[in-house]
XYZ file of C-alpha atoms in Angstrom:
534
model
C 0.032 0.069 0.038
C 1.161 3.463 -0.671
C 2.345 5.653 2.063
C 0.511 8.596 3.422
C 2.144 11.921 3.012
C 2.881 14.804 5.321
C 0.062 17.130 6.081
C 0.341 20.758 6.643
C -1.091 20.889 10.328
C 0.350 23.100 12.915
C 2.786 21.631 15.333
C 5.436 22.632 17.668
C 6.783 19.899 19.478
C 9.967 21.761 20.509
C 8.810 24.675 22.356
C 10.114 28.037 22.453
C 12.648 27.479 25.100
C 14.538 24.778 23.400
C 14.028 26.185 19.671
C 17.305 28.032 19.686
C 19.660 25.196 20.694
C 17.797 22.810 18.295
C 18.140 24.961 15.417
C 21.651 25.887 15.989
C 22.682 22.359 16.250
C 20.809 21.428 13.296
C 22.303 23.963 11.124
C 25.777 22.852 12.187
C 24.860 19.375 11.435
C 23.910 20.508 7.855
C 27.102 22.326 7.329
C 29.248 19.285 8.434
C 27.226 17.175 6.020
C 27.918 19.485 3.070
C 31.501 19.742 4.012
C 31.768 15.917 4.397
C 30.037 15.713 0.749
C 32.705 18.092 -0.611
C 35.564 15.854 0.663
C 34.024 12.885 -0.862
C 33.512 14.436 -4.215
C 35.352 12.420 -6.742
C 38.501 13.648 -8.340
C 38.320 11.285 -11.161
C 35.244 12.199 -13.362
C 35.357 8.954 -15.437
C 31.884 7.494 -16.324
C 32.657 4.241 -14.225
C 33.741 6.192 -11.205
C 30.827 8.440 -11.187
C 27.953 5.976 -12.065
C 29.082 2.721 -10.374
C 31.984 3.598 -8.100
C 34.212 1.445 -10.415
C 32.202 -1.628 -9.180
C 34.689 -1.637 -6.419
C 32.292 -1.632 -3.350
C 32.476 -4.617 -0.815
C 29.223 -6.578 -0.423
C 29.149 -5.355 3.292
C 29.516 -1.579 2.327
C 26.897 -1.899 -0.588
C 24.539 -3.898 1.593
C 24.590 -1.075 4.194
C 24.196 1.353 1.361
C 21.209 -0.484 -0.145
C 19.722 -0.721 3.322
C 20.070 3.047 3.554
C 18.177 3.534 0.228
C 15.031 2.191 2.127
C 15.430 4.562 5.023
C 13.830 7.635 3.835
C 11.903 10.366 5.652
C 8.653 9.074 4.093
C 9.280 5.517 5.564
C 10.350 7.073 9.033
C 7.597 9.273 9.380
C 4.602 7.888 7.220
C 5.080 4.381 8.140
C 5.136 4.846 11.970
C 2.269 7.478 11.618
C 0.171 4.857 9.794
C 1.002 2.007 12.436
C 0.003 4.501 15.001
C -3.312 5.421 13.411
C -4.363 2.108 11.675
C -2.774 -0.528 13.504
C -2.982 -3.955 11.817
C -3.241 -2.765 8.237
C -0.283 -0.355 8.487
C 1.749 -3.225 10.194
C 1.141 -5.481 7.054
C 1.964 -2.770 4.781
C 5.395 -2.175 6.420
C 6.064 -5.954 6.371
C 5.541 -5.837 2.579
C 8.281 -3.632 1.997
C 10.674 -6.064 3.313
C 9.174 -8.838 0.955
C 10.027 -6.484 -1.862
C 13.633 -6.780 -1.114
C 13.311 -10.584 -1.425
C 12.013 -10.007 -4.904
C 15.003 -7.941 -5.596
C 17.183 -10.499 -4.219
C 15.898 -13.008 -6.670
C 16.845 -10.750 -9.650
C 20.061 -9.220 -7.971
C 22.481 -11.598 -9.597
C 21.064 -11.253 -13.211
C 20.969 -7.466 -12.847
C 24.612 -7.367 -11.990
C 25.662 -10.013 -14.522
C 23.872 -8.117 -17.435
C 26.552 -5.366 -17.012
C 23.924 -2.797 -17.372
C 23.134 -0.121 -14.681
C 20.189 1.652 -16.150
C 16.767 0.942 -17.285
C 17.774 1.894 -20.905
C 20.675 -0.542 -20.786
C 18.601 -3.285 -19.422
C 15.980 -2.687 -22.073
C 18.534 -3.093 -24.578
C 19.514 -6.501 -23.633
C 17.204 -8.053 -26.239
C 16.287 -4.938 -28.391
C 19.061 -2.795 -29.975
C 18.690 0.632 -31.186
C 17.802 3.971 -29.480
C 14.269 3.281 -28.731
C 14.622 1.004 -25.916
C 16.990 3.491 -24.235
C 14.503 6.244 -24.938
C 11.888 3.994 -23.292
C 14.281 3.460 -20.201
C 14.994 7.179 -19.714
C 11.060 7.970 -20.075
C 10.106 5.270 -17.517
C 13.133 6.500 -15.018
C 11.741 10.132 -15.254
C 8.145 9.077 -14.736
C 9.265 7.077 -11.425
C 11.830 9.501 -9.969
C 10.282 12.988 -10.684
C 7.080 12.266 -8.566
C 9.243 10.793 -5.763
C 11.523 13.864 -6.029
C 8.533 16.215 -5.594
C 7.181 14.312 -2.591
C 10.523 13.956 -0.843
C 11.225 17.865 -1.089
C 7.745 18.664 -0.110
C 8.064 16.356 2.906
C 11.478 17.778 3.725
C 10.030 21.332 3.801
C 7.122 20.617 5.940
C 9.010 18.472 8.522
C 11.693 21.277 8.732
C 8.998 23.933 9.219
C 7.235 21.537 11.844
C 10.283 21.069 13.840
C 11.172 24.847 14.133
C 7.638 25.585 15.084
C 6.840 27.483 11.878
C 3.570 26.092 10.350
C 2.142 28.709 8.067
C 2.103 27.908 4.270
C 4.573 30.532 3.539
C 7.059 29.151 6.220
C 6.696 25.728 4.479
C 7.272 26.930 1.170
C 10.517 28.818 2.207
C 11.646 25.739 4.173
C 10.939 23.483 1.147
C 13.169 25.870 -1.080
C 15.777 25.920 1.353
C 16.040 22.346 2.066
C 16.028 21.637 -1.737
C 18.740 23.924 -2.392
C 20.890 22.222 0.349
C 20.147 18.987 -1.195
C 20.958 20.090 -4.760
C 24.360 21.400 -3.547
C 24.977 17.902 -2.232
C 23.704 15.938 -5.043
C 25.654 18.224 -7.626
C 28.989 17.070 -5.869
C 28.383 13.372 -4.895
C 28.767 10.391 -6.885
C 27.708 6.899 -6.069
C 30.449 6.350 -3.837
C 30.110 9.576 -1.906
C 26.517 8.838 -1.334
C 27.502 5.358 -0.400
C 29.525 6.455 2.681
C 26.467 8.913 3.770
C 24.066 6.096 3.516
C 26.359 3.810 5.545
C 26.378 6.302 8.238
C 22.650 6.920 8.127
C 21.703 3.406 8.667
C 23.127 2.921 12.325
C 22.421 6.606 13.338
C 18.860 5.980 12.476
C 18.670 2.312 14.061
C 20.113 3.634 17.289
C 17.880 6.687 17.474
C 14.733 4.497 17.094
C 15.888 2.087 19.571
C 16.424 4.925 22.110
C 13.012 6.319 21.444
C 11.240 3.027 21.757
C 13.214 2.070 24.914
C 12.394 5.330 26.475
C 8.735 4.838 25.675
C 8.675 1.258 26.991
C 10.079 2.504 30.148
C 6.900 4.276 30.736
C 5.055 1.085 30.851
C 7.391 -0.646 33.207
C 9.223 -2.243 30.371
C 6.406 -4.485 29.502
C 5.773 -4.450 25.705
C 2.386 -6.129 26.445
C 1.261 -3.130 28.589
C 2.612 -0.648 25.881
C 0.590 -2.532 23.241
C -2.508 -2.590 25.368
C -2.320 1.101 26.032
C -1.913 1.622 22.180
C -5.202 -0.246 21.682
C -6.759 1.531 24.289
C -5.790 4.985 23.094
C -6.584 4.206 19.370
C -9.829 5.514 17.717
C -11.054 2.142 17.175
C -10.050 -0.017 20.061
C -12.061 -3.063 18.790
C -10.536 -2.971 15.261
C -6.975 -1.702 15.967
C -5.207 -5.012 15.629
C -7.628 -6.599 13.004
C -7.839 -5.727 9.106
C -10.217 -2.968 8.141
C -9.036 0.338 9.393
C -7.120 1.241 6.468
C -9.399 3.748 4.519
C -8.388 2.871 1.057
C -9.838 -0.768 1.441
C -13.251 0.415 1.478
C -15.758 -0.607 -1.211
C -13.893 -3.130 -3.134
C -11.800 -4.233 -0.039
C -10.083 -7.471 -1.126
C -9.136 -6.403 -4.613
C -7.924 -3.093 -3.431
C -5.752 -4.848 -1.010
C -4.369 -7.113 -3.803
C -3.736 -4.282 -6.180
C -2.027 -2.285 -3.484
C 0.155 -5.016 -2.367
C 1.323 -5.896 -6.073
C 2.265 -2.323 -6.465
C 4.118 -2.173 -3.330
C 6.054 -5.284 -3.593
C 6.912 -5.011 -7.231
C 7.334 -1.271 -7.400
C 9.658 -0.901 -4.422
C 11.836 -3.869 -5.848
C 12.225 -2.062 -9.100
C 12.891 1.448 -8.346
C 15.772 2.853 -10.709
C 18.061 3.916 -7.762
C 18.167 0.485 -6.318
C 18.735 -1.246 -9.726
C 21.784 1.114 -9.838
C 22.800 0.142 -6.497
C 22.815 -3.416 -7.117
C 24.366 -3.229 -10.426
C 27.405 -1.298 -8.968
C 28.312 -4.729 -6.958
C 31.591 -6.379 -7.669
C 30.055 -9.448 -9.188
C 26.760 -11.328 -9.261
C 27.266 -13.269 -6.186
C 28.469 -10.112 -4.399
C 25.090 -8.397 -5.667
C 23.154 -11.332 -3.970
C 24.914 -10.927 -0.732
C 24.430 -7.074 -0.589
C 21.075 -7.580 -1.231
C 20.773 -10.112 1.549
C 22.645 -7.884 4.034
C 20.289 -4.836 3.042
C 17.269 -7.150 3.672
C 18.519 -7.842 7.281
C 19.114 -4.346 8.123
C 16.086 -3.045 6.518
C 13.999 -5.583 8.267
C 15.402 -4.009 11.659
C 14.638 -0.589 10.675
C 11.161 -1.743 9.758
C 10.527 -3.520 13.047
C 11.645 -0.455 14.787
C 9.325 1.775 12.680
C 6.491 -0.448 13.891
C 7.429 -0.186 17.430
C 7.626 3.513 17.114
C 4.146 3.753 15.688
C 2.687 1.629 18.420
C 4.566 3.597 21.115
C 3.271 6.830 19.630
C -0.120 5.633 19.871
C 0.493 4.429 23.487
C 2.222 7.607 24.831
C 0.634 10.386 22.544
C -2.614 8.668 21.496
C -4.192 8.340 18.084
C -6.837 10.983 18.742
C -4.236 13.570 19.424
C -1.841 12.456 16.650
C -4.898 12.702 14.317
C -5.899 16.172 15.648
C -2.345 17.401 14.903
C -1.849 15.518 11.599
C -4.797 13.496 10.070
C -2.390 11.038 8.681
C -0.224 10.576 11.801
C 3.220 11.632 10.207
C 3.892 13.691 13.383
C 4.014 10.291 15.361
C 7.954 9.941 15.780
C 8.470 13.589 16.522
C 5.676 14.081 18.868
C 6.863 10.720 20.514
C 10.412 12.041 21.064
C 9.035 15.190 22.671
C 6.929 13.221 25.128
C 9.049 10.414 26.385
C 11.401 12.800 28.313
C 10.379 15.586 30.614
C 9.734 19.225 29.425
C 12.885 21.474 29.810
C 15.201 18.689 30.221
C 18.566 18.916 28.388
C 17.999 15.135 27.193
C 14.816 16.207 25.627
C 16.471 18.952 23.659
C 19.044 16.527 22.474
C 16.732 13.747 21.468
C 14.497 16.125 19.416
C 17.752 17.531 17.771
C 18.949 13.964 16.963
C 15.473 13.411 15.403
C 15.813 16.467 13.375
C 19.282 15.440 12.221
C 18.140 11.980 11.181
C 15.306 13.372 9.327
C 17.666 15.761 7.336
C 19.991 12.895 6.616
C 17.209 10.731 5.311
C 16.027 13.584 2.983
C 19.600 14.371 1.910
C 20.379 10.879 0.880
C 16.956 9.985 -0.567
C 16.701 12.736 -2.874
C 20.299 12.634 -3.997
C 19.944 8.930 -4.799
C 16.819 9.446 -6.611
C 17.993 12.472 -8.772
C 21.523 10.976 -9.398
C 19.745 7.715 -10.946
C 17.616 9.928 -13.182
C 20.558 11.970 -14.129
C 22.569 8.932 -15.130
C 19.673 7.537 -17.152
C 19.404 11.004 -19.096
C 23.012 11.307 -19.589
C 23.807 7.645 -20.360
C 20.878 6.733 -22.327
C 19.995 9.859 -24.152
C 22.919 12.484 -24.283
C 25.751 9.752 -24.903
C 23.874 8.455 -27.946
C 24.312 11.891 -29.649
C 27.505 13.352 -28.124
C 31.100 12.464 -27.792
C 32.223 9.288 -25.486
C 31.569 9.665 -21.895
C 35.188 9.518 -20.864
C 35.445 13.220 -21.610
C 35.137 15.525 -18.729
C 32.345 17.435 -20.439
C 29.938 14.540 -20.130
C 30.553 14.295 -16.456
C 29.710 17.996 -16.165
C 26.440 17.165 -18.225
C 25.675 14.562 -15.311
C 26.289 17.339 -12.429
C 24.069 19.979 -14.521
C 21.388 17.326 -14.952
C 21.177 16.569 -11.265
C 21.094 20.182 -10.247
C 18.566 20.673 -13.037
C 16.204 17.911 -11.765
C 16.373 19.381 -8.127
C 15.927 22.951 -9.186
C 12.868 21.771 -11.436
C 11.586 19.802 -8.652
C 11.547 22.990 -6.179
C 8.615 24.958 -7.667
C 6.570 21.890 -8.002
C 7.154 20.796 -4.477
C 6.248 24.473 -3.474
C 3.128 24.490 -5.498
C 1.706 21.415 -4.043
C 2.609 21.838 -0.462
C -1.039 22.079 0.730
C -2.542 19.410 -1.431
C -2.531 15.695 -0.906
C -0.087 14.446 -3.083
C -0.398 10.612 -2.371
C -1.287 9.936 -5.896
C 2.328 10.784 -6.843
C 3.625 7.845 -4.815
C 0.940 5.594 -6.192
C 1.737 6.455 -9.713
C 5.555 5.967 -9.202
C 5.535 2.729 -7.676
C 2.665 1.675 -10.101
C 4.957 2.483 -13.173
C 8.160 0.801 -11.643
C 5.873 -2.464 -11.162
C 4.259 -2.133 -14.401
C 6.792 -0.947 -16.956
C 9.995 -2.352 -15.147
C 9.311 -5.865 -13.610
C 7.542 -7.624 -16.745
C 10.159 -6.218 -18.956
C 13.017 -7.543 -16.841
C 11.353 -10.928 -16.190
C 10.870 -11.304 -19.986
C 14.360 -9.968 -20.871
C 15.908 -12.271 -18.224
C 13.903 -15.533 -18.824
C 12.305 -15.514 -22.231
C 14.436 -15.380 -25.446
C 11.579 -14.627 -27.623
C 11.313 -11.335 -26.149
C 12.286 -8.528 -28.840
C 11.963 -4.814 -29.471
C 8.408 -4.595 -30.519
C 7.261 -6.602 -27.293
C 9.463 -4.368 -25.148
C 7.793 -1.127 -26.385
C 4.580 -2.513 -26.371
C 4.828 -3.519 -22.733
C 6.653 -0.274 -21.353
C 4.443 2.303 -23.073
C 1.367 0.382 -22.813
C 1.888 -0.057 -19.347
C 2.841 3.644 -18.934
C -0.271 4.854 -20.582
C -2.666 2.394 -18.450
C -0.813 3.496 -15.180
C -1.366 7.280 -16.217
C -5.090 6.814 -17.214
C -6.022 4.392 -14.245
C -4.249 6.755 -11.809
C -5.906 9.963 -13.083
C -9.373 8.387 -12.793
C -8.733 6.572 -9.540
C -9.984 7.553 -6.004
C -6.322 8.912 -5.270
C -7.243 11.983 -7.547
C -10.957 12.554 -7.082
C -14.283 11.346 -5.311
C -12.487 10.734 -1.745
C -11.804 12.821 1.165
C -7.927 11.836 0.703
C -7.890 12.716 -2.926
C -6.282 15.508 -4.730
C -9.871 16.843 -5.879
C -11.957 15.710 -3.080
C -14.944 17.811 -4.160
C -14.784 16.491 -7.631
C -15.865 13.045 -8.831
C -14.244 11.321 -11.926
C -13.188 8.192 -10.279
C -14.721 5.762 -12.600
C -11.770 3.292 -11.792
C -12.592 1.948 -8.420
C -9.321 0.657 -7.190
C -6.877 2.557 -5.263
C -3.859 1.653 -7.372
C -3.737 0.474 -10.966
C -1.629 -2.683 -10.326
C -4.154 -5.249 -10.623
C -4.933 -4.226 -14.167
C -1.730 -2.632 -15.505
C 0.788 -5.319 -14.511
C -0.972 -8.291 -16.046
C -1.819 -5.939 -19.122
C 2.019 -5.244 -19.471
C 2.802 -8.958 -19.528
C 0.217 -9.531 -21.943
C 1.296 -6.706 -24.158
C 5.011 -7.866 -24.000
C 3.775 -11.279 -25.051
C 1.653 -10.097 -27.919
C 4.116 -7.535 -29.318
C 6.786 -10.405 -29.351
C 4.573 -12.637 -31.499
C 3.045 -14.863 -28.697
C 4.032 -17.998 -27.225
C 5.035 -19.888 -30.676
C 7.345 -17.204 -31.711
C 9.058 -17.150 -28.444
C 9.539 -20.983 -28.208
C 10.864 -20.871 -31.747
C 13.637 -18.703 -30.710
C 14.516 -20.634 -27.663
C 17.086 -22.847 -29.130
C 18.608 -20.576 -31.280
C 19.248 -17.349 -29.358
C 19.606 -18.685 -25.746
C 20.207 -15.610 -23.372
C 21.456 -13.234 -25.803
C 20.165 -10.481 -27.988
C 17.984 -11.467 -30.956
C 19.557 -10.669 -34.388
C 18.139 -7.617 -35.936
C 15.835 -6.455 -33.109
C-alpha cells in the first residue's frame, strides 16, 4: 500500500525555550554534512567512477548502502504514523516493503551479470537501437520525478514543523531552502560519496529509533504487552485496531483493493531505478546477492523499529491527538520524541535535535539517490547517444548539471503542491515501476523470444495504463484523501492500477513479441543473448 504523506498541520513539538539550541545544532549538522560531501567528491570524473564507483564496493558496504536507500523520510514518518493510527493494516503494509527486497534478491545476480546499470541498458538486452534506451529514460523520469517532488515537500514541511513554523509561507520557504541544500549535495556526490553517507545513516537511524522505543517502553514498566494494550486503548477504534479494516483505502472493493495495493508495493518498491543502480554497482553477481541479503536484514530491523515506534506513539501520545495534529499521523515519531522525556530537560532537547538531524540525513540521501539515478539515465541513455564518448570531462559535467536541473525543477513543483494531498504521486511512481520495469525485466532475463516490439508495447502500454487509471482513481478525485475531493471522475474503483496494469504489461509484451509460438521458436537458437535484427 502506498504511503500517506505529510500534511500541513500546525505542530510545535520543540517549544520556544528549546528552539534556539535545536536550530543551531541542526544548522551545524547540515554544514558538516555538506563539508563531508565536498571531501567525498570524486577527483576522477570517469563514467565508471561516477556511475558505479568502479564496481569496487564490498558486499558489506554496498549492503549497508542498499539498506540506507530504504531509510527515507517518508518511511520514517509515514510508516510509523500509519501504524499509530491504523494498527494492523499499516503493520502488514510495512512488512510488505521487506518482502519487496526478497524480490530484488531473486533478480540481483542477473541484474549485475547483465553489465547494465540503467533501465535503458537493461531494456536493450534483447532490443537494439535507440528506442529501448529512450523508453528506459522516459520510465526512469516518470518514476523519479514524482518521488523527488514528494521528498522535497516532506523535507520542507518537516523542517517547518520542527522549528515551530506552520504557516504555508514558512513551509514553502523551508521547502526551497532544503531543496537548495540537497541540490548542492547531489551536485558534487557520486555513487561512492552517497554510499558512505548512506552507511552512516543506517546505524544512526537505528540507534535513534531504539532509544525512542526504549524510553517509551520505560513508561510502561518495560512491558511490551502493557505498551501494546495502551496503544489499543488510546486508538480511535480499540475493537478494530489489531484487526484488518481500518485502512481507509480498502473501503468498497476491499479484497481487490488490498491485492492491487500489495502488487504495486512489492513489485514497485523492488524495481525503483536507484535500487537497480545500487545493485548493478556490485563487484559481481554473487556479491550483488550478498549485498541484497545484508540489506534485507538491516531493512528488516529498521522496519520493525518503525512499527515499534508507531505503536509507542499511539500508546504515549494517543491516536486521537496524533490525528488532531496531523490527519495521517506523520508527526508520530517527532511527538513521541518530545513526550518520552520531561519538559525542559537537556536530554529532551538532545533527542529532538537528533531526530531532526536523522530526518535531514534521510532527505539528503533519498533525494540525492533518486536524482542521481535519473541524471545517469538521461546522460547515459539519451545524451551519450548523440554526443562524444562519456570518458570526456564535458559529459561528467552534463551529469552534474542534470542533477542540479532536476532538483531545481522539482522545487517549484514541490512548493506548489505543499497544501495539497499528493499521495497519488507515490502511487503513480510505484505503479510505473511495477508495471513498466518488472514485466520487461522478467521477459528479458527469462524469455529468449522477447524482442523490441514486445518491449515497447509492454513499457509504453503499461505507462499509458498507469497514467490513465491513476488519473481516474480515488486517489485523484471522489474521496476525502484525493487531490480533488470535491470532484468526482473516479470511474476506476481501485486505489492503485496494479491489478490491471501489471497483467496487461505482461500480455502486451507477449503479444508484441509474436506470442508463445514465436518465443519458443527462438529458444534453441538465441539462448540468453540478443535477437538478431531486433
